[in-house]
Amino acid sequence: MQFGHFDDARREYVITTPRTPLPWINYLGSERFFTLLSNTAGGYSFYLDARLRRLTRYRYNNAPLDSEGFHIYVKDGESVWNPGWQPVQADLDSYVCRHGLGYTVIEGAKGGVRAEQTLFVPLGGDCLLMRLRVTNESGAEKRLSVFPYIEFCLWDAMDDSSNFQRNFSTGEVEIEGAAIYHKTEYRERRDHYAVFWADRVPDGFDTAREKFLGTYGSPARPAAVFGAGCTGSVAHGWQPIAAQQFDLTLAPGASETIIFGLGYVENPREEKWEAPGVVNKTRAREMAARCASPAQFDAALEALAAYWDGLLGRYQVSSGEEKLDRMVNIWNQYQCMVTFNMSRSASYFESGMGRGMGFRDSCQDLLGFVHMIPERARARILDIAATQFPDGSAYHQYQPLTKKGNLDVGSGFNDDPLWLIAGVDAYLRETGDFGILDEIVPFDNDESLSQPLLEHLRRSFRFTKTHLGPHGLPLIGRADWNDCLNLNCFSEHPGESFQITGPSEGPVAESVFIGGMFVKYGRAWAAICRRVGLMEEADEAEAAVSRMEQAVLTAGWDGAWFRRAYDAFGQVVGGKECEEGQIFIEPQGMCVMAGIGKDSGQAAQALESVKERLDTKYGIVLLQPAYTRYHLELGEISSYPPGYKENAGIFCHNNPWIIAAETVVGHGDRAFDLYSRIAPAWREEISDLHKMEPYVYSQMIAGKDAKNFGQAKNSWLTGTAAWNFYVISQYILGVKPDWDGLKIDPCIPAGWDGYKISRSFRNAVYDIRIENPGHVCRGVKRVTADGREISGNVLPVFSDGRTHEVVVTLG
Ligand code: BGC
């Protein structure tokens, strides 16, 4: 069952009922100001950091669901409704929500009145713009009132939702004309305020929630809307809000448009005040003036569309397979950009208060967006590297506002260092910008500990090399990619964090997965060394990689698949002698991607075991058999009920590792089959089961052991986005940025006749036509560029700003 459909021409997902299984959201903003917005106009805004600079309040996990946001109330006589249905939930005569690239349009009609709400964050502007267009479609004159309503958050979202003894006394606002200024704490250490404005002076307003909603009122039945209108309240403490009232008289067929804005303004300390106690509003007025007219609004919306054209245009496929094109050309790349902006901080599953930017997460996200925004990827790499410790280990997370490591979570996740090499490797292949390796970057954000980025990579590699266990495999520390495999932590007390309780290091617990990573990214490190003339170091690195490969192929091999780990007692995790958790997905994917066991046949055998034991119709589960009881020695993984999350859920992030691994052994049909099992566009038809947005990947789909097999959770902010784009664009469709050019090496279903790709790469456009007359999965027989045959399968770096015609014949 579906709740909408894709509109590929407009690059929108069109939701046709407000009663989606869960709120289906979009992200507005791609620079500093962000808004999460659901299909019923729920959501919130923040500036840079969803925890530390939250502009509007949102109550997660609330009932009723998703009732704070950017709602507009329409009052038509006795009838009160919202164009997005929520929060009043009055039945609408028609409803549609179009989530597009960085904008959303919500349109509802009732009783002969149509109201359309268009929201986006303009490029270069620290504000959310919202246009309301109300049309009288009835045959008679209409006297209506419309009320926009938002609730301010007192900046630090964590404090806002807990420190009521203080916060109920701090709230302050100012009202001037059509604008309401939220200036809580501005008198003390804050130099910023939020402002909500309209393009005309309203007929009424409220700034105290109690007055607008009523003391025991709710957004579903605001007292002011259902009663006598806004009261002109001025908030002193309690809950500052911005609500306005506009009384409209519309002749039959007439429309009225009002443009609103929610802005964030910073003032230099010496320019904070206009008069004693009066906020300096100059910048807010300028901000509002920049988008005051409908023409300015439209121009800003067009600029946004052009921005997205530019980003997505860098990789476009035309395959004849509608779902594939829609994922690659639109939604997967879009989601990659959202993970660039948000990492794992703010979604409808990440409260914005918990996790900031993940070290490993942000490094992996790079794989999905580096081709779109290489300059910003460069800056991101330097930010991430600056949180690394001098010994090569890393803070697991950092806050986007301060860019400082998050002490609460600390360090000790032993895969983290190697992901930095993965991210830099992807950046170098995309851009050829070796200059980044000379950038001087602090360790632990301490300038006195600064070293070139190259040194950071060296220490990443060395950290793993020097932290090996009894089998010569890397020590796991607190955890590796799988945050829930906590082999050094023995948690017996509820409420403890599995990841940070207990020692971060143990002398014995080892990870085969990090072993695979060390081979894959150790090779990348060795190649970087060679490129910068460090031949001896490259040789040493390769020798260490070979030793690791041997360790993985022996101590890490279980007979038919790769083991997962050794626990703190030296026992095998992920082996046939285990009672539960005999086989895990991660080492099969990572080790085969690294090429381990390719020549000996072990790689193919491991993938065969995956097929036999982990396959389901909705994707590959993380492990089997699921843990049915809590294993103290394994930690959080066994704390989830079977089939959920890391305990045998279909963890979408590592499905693409298997997909890539299948291409390593040349299985194009299987690779694409697995790709389509978890790709949202293919799952659209089961949206009632899937529950999450059908246009983006979710972190997890419940596995076959779960009650809700096939149901997804945790949409948007997941490494799944980057990995799937990386795998479909590079491993399956086979256009890979490489050191000296663009390598063409597809691995596709044998049935495909061919496809076209347009790829921008280092200042040239490559228009590539792939032909598959012999119906093979893999193998490049002939390549021509601009009519001339080239030897091998690496297209040269043209770097001439021109478009080049490439024809590739497989066979
Ligand atoms: C985290 C990742 C982790 C994954 C698997 C995600 O929630 O963001 O860092 O690799 O879970 O445990």
PDB file of N, CA and C in Angstrom, residues 54 81 99 122 124 132 166 188 227 244 267 271 318 339 348 351 358 387 438 480 578 581 591 595 600 617 650 790:
ATOM      1  N   ARG A  54      18.829  25.630  19.493  1.00  0.00           N
ATOM      2  CA  ARG A  54      17.486  25.226  19.031  1.00  0.00           C
ATOM      3  C   ARG A  54      16.583  26.453  19.034  1.00  0.00           C
ATOM      4  N   TRP A  81      -9.382  24.656  10.753  1.00  0.00           N
ATOM      5  CA  TRP A  81      -8.609  23.549  10.181  1.00  0.00           C
ATOM      6  C   TRP A  81      -7.197  24.008   9.829  1.00  0.00           C
ATOM      7  N   HIS A  99       7.146  16.978  -0.919  1.00  0.00           N
ATOM      8  CA  HIS A  99       8.494  17.162  -0.374  1.00  0.00           C
ATOM      9  C   HIS A  99       9.458  17.223  -1.562  1.00  0.00           C
ATOM     10  N   PRO A 122      16.202  29.869   2.386  1.00  0.00           N
ATOM     11  CA  PRO A 122      16.891  30.404   1.205  1.00  0.00           C
ATOM     12  C   PRO A 122      18.408  30.246   1.333  1.00  0.00           C
ATOM     13  N   GLY A 124      22.073  31.186   1.617  1.00  0.00           N
ATOM     14  CA  GLY A 124      22.728  32.378   2.148  1.00  0.00           C
ATOM     15  C   GLY A 124      21.905  33.118   3.190  1.00  0.00           C
ATOM     16  N   LEU A 132       2.140  31.636   2.649  1.00  0.00           N
ATOM     17  CA  LEU A 132       0.782  31.116   2.746  1.00  0.00           C
ATOM     18  C   LEU A 132      -0.040  31.746   1.635  1.00  0.00           C
ATOM     19  N   ARG A 166      14.402  27.086  36.411  1.00  0.00           N
ATOM     20  CA  ARG A 166      15.018  28.327  35.936  1.00  0.00           C
ATOM     21  C   ARG A 166      14.272  28.881  34.719  1.00  0.00           C
ATOM     22  N   GLU A 188      21.995  38.608  28.959  1.00  0.00           N
ATOM     23  CA  GLU A 188      23.219  38.108  29.586  1.00  0.00           C
ATOM     24  C   GLU A 188      24.245  37.714  28.534  1.00  0.00           C
ATOM     25  N   GLY A 227     -11.708  30.649  20.070  1.00  0.00           N
ATOM     26  CA  GLY A 227     -12.464  31.649  20.819  1.00  0.00           C
ATOM     27  C   GLY A 227     -12.473  32.985  20.095  1.00  0.00           C
ATOM     28  N   GLN A 244       0.180  34.869  15.323  1.00  0.00           N
ATOM     29  CA  GLN A 244      -0.391  36.098  14.762  1.00  0.00           C
ATOM     30  C   GLN A 244      -1.765  35.791  14.177  1.00  0.00           C
ATOM     31  N   ASN A 267      24.327  39.570  16.744  1.00  0.00           N
ATOM     32  CA  ASN A 267      24.817  40.946  16.742  1.00  0.00           C
ATOM     33  C   ASN A 267      26.202  41.012  17.371  1.00  0.00           C
ATOM     34  N   GLU A 271      27.130  46.161  19.389  1.00  0.00           N
ATOM     35  CA  GLU A 271      25.929  46.653  18.683  1.00  0.00           C
ATOM     36  C   GLU A 271      24.667  45.925  19.139  1.00  0.00           C
ATOM     37  N   SER A 318      21.079   7.272 -16.745  1.00  0.00           N
ATOM     38  CA  SER A 318      19.866   7.045 -17.499  1.00  0.00           C
ATOM     39  C   SER A 318      19.900   5.572 -17.877  1.00  0.00           C
ATOM     40  N   THR A 339      22.904  13.847   5.210  1.00  0.00           N
ATOM     41  CA  THR A 339      23.835  13.288   6.200  1.00  0.00           C
ATOM     42  C   THR A 339      25.081  14.165   6.321  1.00  0.00           C
ATOM     43  N   TYR A 348      13.811  12.476  13.178  1.00  0.00           N
ATOM     44  CA  TYR A 348      12.695  12.151  14.066  1.00  0.00           C
ATOM     45  C   TYR A 348      13.040  10.953  14.961  1.00  0.00           C
ATOM     46  N   SER A 351      17.315  12.957  18.545  1.00  0.00           N
ATOM     47  CA  SER A 351      16.641  14.121  19.126  1.00  0.00           C
ATOM     48  C   SER A 351      17.399  15.424  18.929  1.00  0.00           C
ATOM     49  N   GLY A 358      29.373  12.184  14.295  1.00  0.00           N
ATOM     50  CA  GLY A 358      30.161  10.998  14.604  1.00  0.00           C
ATOM     51  C   GLY A 358      31.462  11.024  13.834  1.00  0.00           C
ATOM     52  N   THR A 387      39.791  16.628  15.741  1.00  0.00           N
ATOM     53  CA  THR A 387      39.328  16.039  17.000  1.00  0.00           C
ATOM     54  C   THR A 387      40.088  14.746  17.336  1.00  0.00           C
ATOM     55  N   ASP A 438      49.094  18.434   3.306  1.00  0.00           N
ATOM     56  CA  ASP A 438      50.023  19.377   3.953  1.00  0.00           C
ATOM     57  C   ASP A 438      49.317  20.323   4.914  1.00  0.00           C
ATOM     58  N   ASP A 480      33.749  -1.768  17.589  1.00  0.00           N
ATOM     59  CA  ASP A 480      34.192  -1.332  16.259  1.00  0.00           C
ATOM     60  C   ASP A 480      32.975  -0.758  15.553  1.00  0.00           C
ATOM     61  N   CYS A 578      29.621 -21.272  18.183  1.00  0.00           N
ATOM     62  CA  CYS A 578      28.814 -20.393  19.047  1.00  0.00           C
ATOM     63  C   CYS A 578      27.383 -20.924  19.091  1.00  0.00           C
ATOM     64  N   GLY A 581      24.493 -16.341  17.291  1.00  0.00           N
ATOM     65  CA  GLY A 581      25.431 -15.421  16.643  1.00  0.00           C
ATOM     66  C   GLY A 581      26.589 -16.158  15.991  1.00  0.00           C
ATOM     67  N   CYS A 591      35.850  -7.773   4.660  1.00  0.00           N
ATOM     68  CA  CYS A 591      37.025  -8.555   4.249  1.00  0.00           C
ATOM     69  C   CYS A 591      37.007  -8.813   2.735  1.00  0.00           C
ATOM     70  N   GLY A 595      39.341  -7.527  -0.586  1.00  0.00           N
ATOM     71  CA  GLY A 595      39.972  -8.506  -1.489  1.00  0.00           C
ATOM     72  C   GLY A 595      40.538  -9.713  -0.755  1.00  0.00           C
ATOM     73  N   SER A 600      41.989 -17.310  -2.994  1.00  0.00           N
ATOM     74  CA  SER A 600      41.869 -18.654  -2.419  1.00  0.00           C
ATOM     75  C   SER A 600      40.460 -19.207  -2.507  1.00  0.00           C
ATOM     76  N   LYS A 617      13.957 -11.762   2.146  1.00  0.00           N
ATOM     77  CA  LYS A 617      13.404 -11.039   0.998  1.00  0.00           C
ATOM     78  C   LYS A 617      13.529  -9.534   1.159  1.00  0.00           C
ATOM     79  N   ILE A 650      17.858  -6.151   9.813  1.00  0.00           N
ATOM     80  CA  ILE A 650      18.473  -5.877   8.505  1.00  0.00           C
ATOM     81  C   ILE A 650      19.062  -4.485   8.645  1.00  0.00           C
ATOM     82  N   ILE A 790      41.034   4.275 -26.198  1.00  0.00           N
ATOM     83  CA  ILE A 790      42.077   4.422 -25.175  1.00  0.00           C
ATOM     84  C   ILE A 790      42.412   3.044 -24.622  1.00  0.00           C
TER      85      ILE A 790
END
